[in-house]
Short mmCIF file of C-alpha atoms in Angstrom, two decimals:
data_model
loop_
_atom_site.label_atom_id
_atom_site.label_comp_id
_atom_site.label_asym_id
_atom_site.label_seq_id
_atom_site.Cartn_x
_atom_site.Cartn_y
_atom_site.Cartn_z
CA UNK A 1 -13.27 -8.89 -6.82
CA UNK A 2 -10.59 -10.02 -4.65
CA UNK A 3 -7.32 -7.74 -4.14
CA UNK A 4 -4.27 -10.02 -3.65
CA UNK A 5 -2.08 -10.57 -0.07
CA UNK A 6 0.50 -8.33 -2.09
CA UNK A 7 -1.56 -5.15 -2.36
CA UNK A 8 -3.22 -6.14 1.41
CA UNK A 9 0.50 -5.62 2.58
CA UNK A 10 1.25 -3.05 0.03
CA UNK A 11 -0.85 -0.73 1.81
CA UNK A 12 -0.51 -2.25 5.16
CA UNK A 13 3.29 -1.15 4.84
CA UNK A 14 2.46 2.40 3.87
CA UNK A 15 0.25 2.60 6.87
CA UNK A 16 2.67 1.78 9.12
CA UNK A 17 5.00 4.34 7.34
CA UNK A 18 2.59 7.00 7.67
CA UNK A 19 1.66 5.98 11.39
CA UNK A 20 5.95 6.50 12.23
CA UNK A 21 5.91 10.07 10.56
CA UNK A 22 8.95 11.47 10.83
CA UNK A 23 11.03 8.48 11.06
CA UNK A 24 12.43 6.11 9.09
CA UNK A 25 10.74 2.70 9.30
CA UNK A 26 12.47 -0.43 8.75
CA UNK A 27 11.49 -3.80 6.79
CA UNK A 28 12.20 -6.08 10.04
CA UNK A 29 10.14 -3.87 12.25
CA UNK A 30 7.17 -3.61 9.65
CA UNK A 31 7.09 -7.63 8.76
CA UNK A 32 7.20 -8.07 12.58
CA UNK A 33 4.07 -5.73 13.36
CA UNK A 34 2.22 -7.35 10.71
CA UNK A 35 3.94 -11.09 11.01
CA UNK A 36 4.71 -11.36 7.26
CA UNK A 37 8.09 -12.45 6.38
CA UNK A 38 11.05 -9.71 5.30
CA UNK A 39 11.21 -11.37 1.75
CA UNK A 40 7.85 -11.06 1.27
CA UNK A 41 7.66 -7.08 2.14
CA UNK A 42 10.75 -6.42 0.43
CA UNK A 43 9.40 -7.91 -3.03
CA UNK A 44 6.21 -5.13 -2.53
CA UNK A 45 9.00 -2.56 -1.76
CA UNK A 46 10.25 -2.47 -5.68
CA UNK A 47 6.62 -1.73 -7.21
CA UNK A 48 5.78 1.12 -4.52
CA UNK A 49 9.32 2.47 -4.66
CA UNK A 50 8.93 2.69 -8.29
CA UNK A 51 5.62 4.05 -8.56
CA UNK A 52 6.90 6.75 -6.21
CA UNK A 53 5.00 5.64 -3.30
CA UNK A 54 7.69 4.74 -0.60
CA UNK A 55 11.45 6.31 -0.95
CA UNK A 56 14.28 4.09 0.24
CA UNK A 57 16.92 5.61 2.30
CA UNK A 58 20.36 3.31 2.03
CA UNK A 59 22.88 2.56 4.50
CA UNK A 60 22.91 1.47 8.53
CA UNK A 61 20.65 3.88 9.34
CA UNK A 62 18.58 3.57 6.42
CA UNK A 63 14.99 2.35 5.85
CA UNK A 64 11.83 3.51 3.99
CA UNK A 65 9.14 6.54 4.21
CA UNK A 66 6.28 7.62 2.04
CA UNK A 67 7.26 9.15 -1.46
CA UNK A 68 4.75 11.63 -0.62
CA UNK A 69 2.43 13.00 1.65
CA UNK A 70 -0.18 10.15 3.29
CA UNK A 71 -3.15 12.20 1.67
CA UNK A 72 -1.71 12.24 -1.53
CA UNK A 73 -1.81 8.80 -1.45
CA UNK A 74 -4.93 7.05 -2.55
CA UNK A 75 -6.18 3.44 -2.32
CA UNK A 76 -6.44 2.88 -5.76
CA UNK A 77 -2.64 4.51 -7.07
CA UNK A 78 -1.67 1.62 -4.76
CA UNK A 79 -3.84 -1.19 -6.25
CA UNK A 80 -2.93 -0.04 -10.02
CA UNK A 81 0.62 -0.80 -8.81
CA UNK A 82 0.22 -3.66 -7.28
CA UNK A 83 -2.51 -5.89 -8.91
CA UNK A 84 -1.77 -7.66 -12.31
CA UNK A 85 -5.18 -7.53 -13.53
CA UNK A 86 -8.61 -6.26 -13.59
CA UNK A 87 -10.09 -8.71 -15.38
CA UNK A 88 -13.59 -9.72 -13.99
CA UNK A 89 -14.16 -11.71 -17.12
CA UNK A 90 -12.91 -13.51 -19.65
CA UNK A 91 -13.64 -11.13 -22.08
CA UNK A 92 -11.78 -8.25 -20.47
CA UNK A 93 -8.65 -10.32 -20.83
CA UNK A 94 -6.09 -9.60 -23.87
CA UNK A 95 -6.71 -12.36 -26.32
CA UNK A 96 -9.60 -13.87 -25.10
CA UNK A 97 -11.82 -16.22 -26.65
CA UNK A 98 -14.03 -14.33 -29.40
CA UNK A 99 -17.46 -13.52 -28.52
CA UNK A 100 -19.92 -12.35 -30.95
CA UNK A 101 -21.03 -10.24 -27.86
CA UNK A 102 -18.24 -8.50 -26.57
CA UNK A 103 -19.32 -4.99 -27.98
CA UNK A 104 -23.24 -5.24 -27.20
CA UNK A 105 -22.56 -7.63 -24.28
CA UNK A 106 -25.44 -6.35 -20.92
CA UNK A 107 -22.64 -8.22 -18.46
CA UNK A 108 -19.41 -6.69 -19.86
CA UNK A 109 -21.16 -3.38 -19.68
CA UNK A 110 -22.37 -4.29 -16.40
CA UNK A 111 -18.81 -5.36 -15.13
CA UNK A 112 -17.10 -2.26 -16.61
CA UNK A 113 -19.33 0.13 -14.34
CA UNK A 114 -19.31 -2.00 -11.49
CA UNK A 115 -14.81 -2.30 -11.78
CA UNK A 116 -15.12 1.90 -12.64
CA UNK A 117 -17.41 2.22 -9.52
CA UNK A 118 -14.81 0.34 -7.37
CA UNK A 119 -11.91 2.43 -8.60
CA UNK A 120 -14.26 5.42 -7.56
CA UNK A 121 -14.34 4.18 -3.75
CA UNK A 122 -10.53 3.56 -3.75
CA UNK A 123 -9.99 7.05 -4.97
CA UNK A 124 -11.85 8.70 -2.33
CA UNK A 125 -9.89 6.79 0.59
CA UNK A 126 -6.27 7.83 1.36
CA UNK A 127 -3.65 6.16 3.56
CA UNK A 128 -3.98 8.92 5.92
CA UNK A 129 -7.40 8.28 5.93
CA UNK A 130 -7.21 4.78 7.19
CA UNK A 131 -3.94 6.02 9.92
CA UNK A 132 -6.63 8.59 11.08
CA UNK A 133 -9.52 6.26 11.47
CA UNK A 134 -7.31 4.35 14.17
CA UNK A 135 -5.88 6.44 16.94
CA UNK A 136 -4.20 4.08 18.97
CA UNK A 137 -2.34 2.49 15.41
CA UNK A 138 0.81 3.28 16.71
CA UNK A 139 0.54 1.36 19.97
CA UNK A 140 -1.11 -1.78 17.32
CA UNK A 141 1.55 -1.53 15.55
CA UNK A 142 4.34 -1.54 17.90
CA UNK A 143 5.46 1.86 17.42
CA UNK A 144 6.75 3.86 20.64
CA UNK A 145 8.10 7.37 21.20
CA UNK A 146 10.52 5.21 23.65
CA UNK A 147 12.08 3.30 20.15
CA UNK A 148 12.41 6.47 18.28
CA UNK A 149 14.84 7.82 21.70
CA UNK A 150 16.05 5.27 23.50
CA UNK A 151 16.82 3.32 21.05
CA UNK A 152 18.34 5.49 18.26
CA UNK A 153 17.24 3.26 15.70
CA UNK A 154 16.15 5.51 13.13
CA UNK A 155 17.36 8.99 11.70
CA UNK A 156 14.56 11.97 12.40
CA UNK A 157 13.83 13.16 8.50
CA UNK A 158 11.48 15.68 7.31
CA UNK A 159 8.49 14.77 5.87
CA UNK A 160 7.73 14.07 1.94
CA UNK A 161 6.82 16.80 -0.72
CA UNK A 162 2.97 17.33 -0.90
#
């Protein structure tokens, strides 16, 4: 299986979220740390926002932060929202071709445990989790104590509901 560049940045954008706790973060600054274009992180914003992954703050000083805590938030609750399918065969698609199989079928049993098995994994790994595993993420990312001061850019806010 193959997860799409949208749910790569999907959770690449709450990472760098959770890495500027405490702050608001800004589309511009996350599509430069990653070098992904604004349009393209602003069409993930609408899924997350919706599935109450990343809250939007409006206004000059606005931005985004995490709709809740980064170890409430799992792997897979992003890649439900983000992927359009789960289909590892044809026969797990709606409508597909009839098989005389499909309810005694080895393979689509096979697949089934093998996509439940995956979901598993992506369950157990949170986007705290992969902050954690990287101390210096902050300095990767481009994120300095010296922006949040000097610079004023963004609005100190309290962090998300567990």
């Amino acid at each position: 299986m193959r997860l799409t560049k949208q749910t790569n940045y999907a959770v690449r954008m709450l990472m760098y979220c959770a890495a500027n706790e405490g702050y608001l973060s800004r589309i511009p600054e996350i599509a430069k740390a990653y070098g992904v274009s604004e349009l393209f992180l602003f069409k993930i914003l609408q899924p997350l926002t919706k599935a109450g992954l990343i809250d939007t703050v409006r206004g000059r000083n606005g931005g985004v932060r995490l709709g809740r805590a980064a170890d409430k938030i799992t792997l897979f609750d992003v890649v439900k929202v983000t992927e359009d399918s789960f289909a590892m065969a044809e026969c797990f698609e709606d409508g597909a071709v009839e098989c005389p199989l499909v309810d005694s079928c080895g393979l689509n049993s096979a697949l089934r445990k093998a996509l439940n098995a995956f979901f598993d994994v992506l369950t157990e790994y949170s986007i705290d989790d992969l902050v954690k595993a990287r101390p210096q993420i902050n300095f990767l990312l481009g994120i300095t104590d010296r922006d949040h001061k000097a610079l004023n850019k963004r609005i100190a806010i309290a962090a998300p509901a567990a």
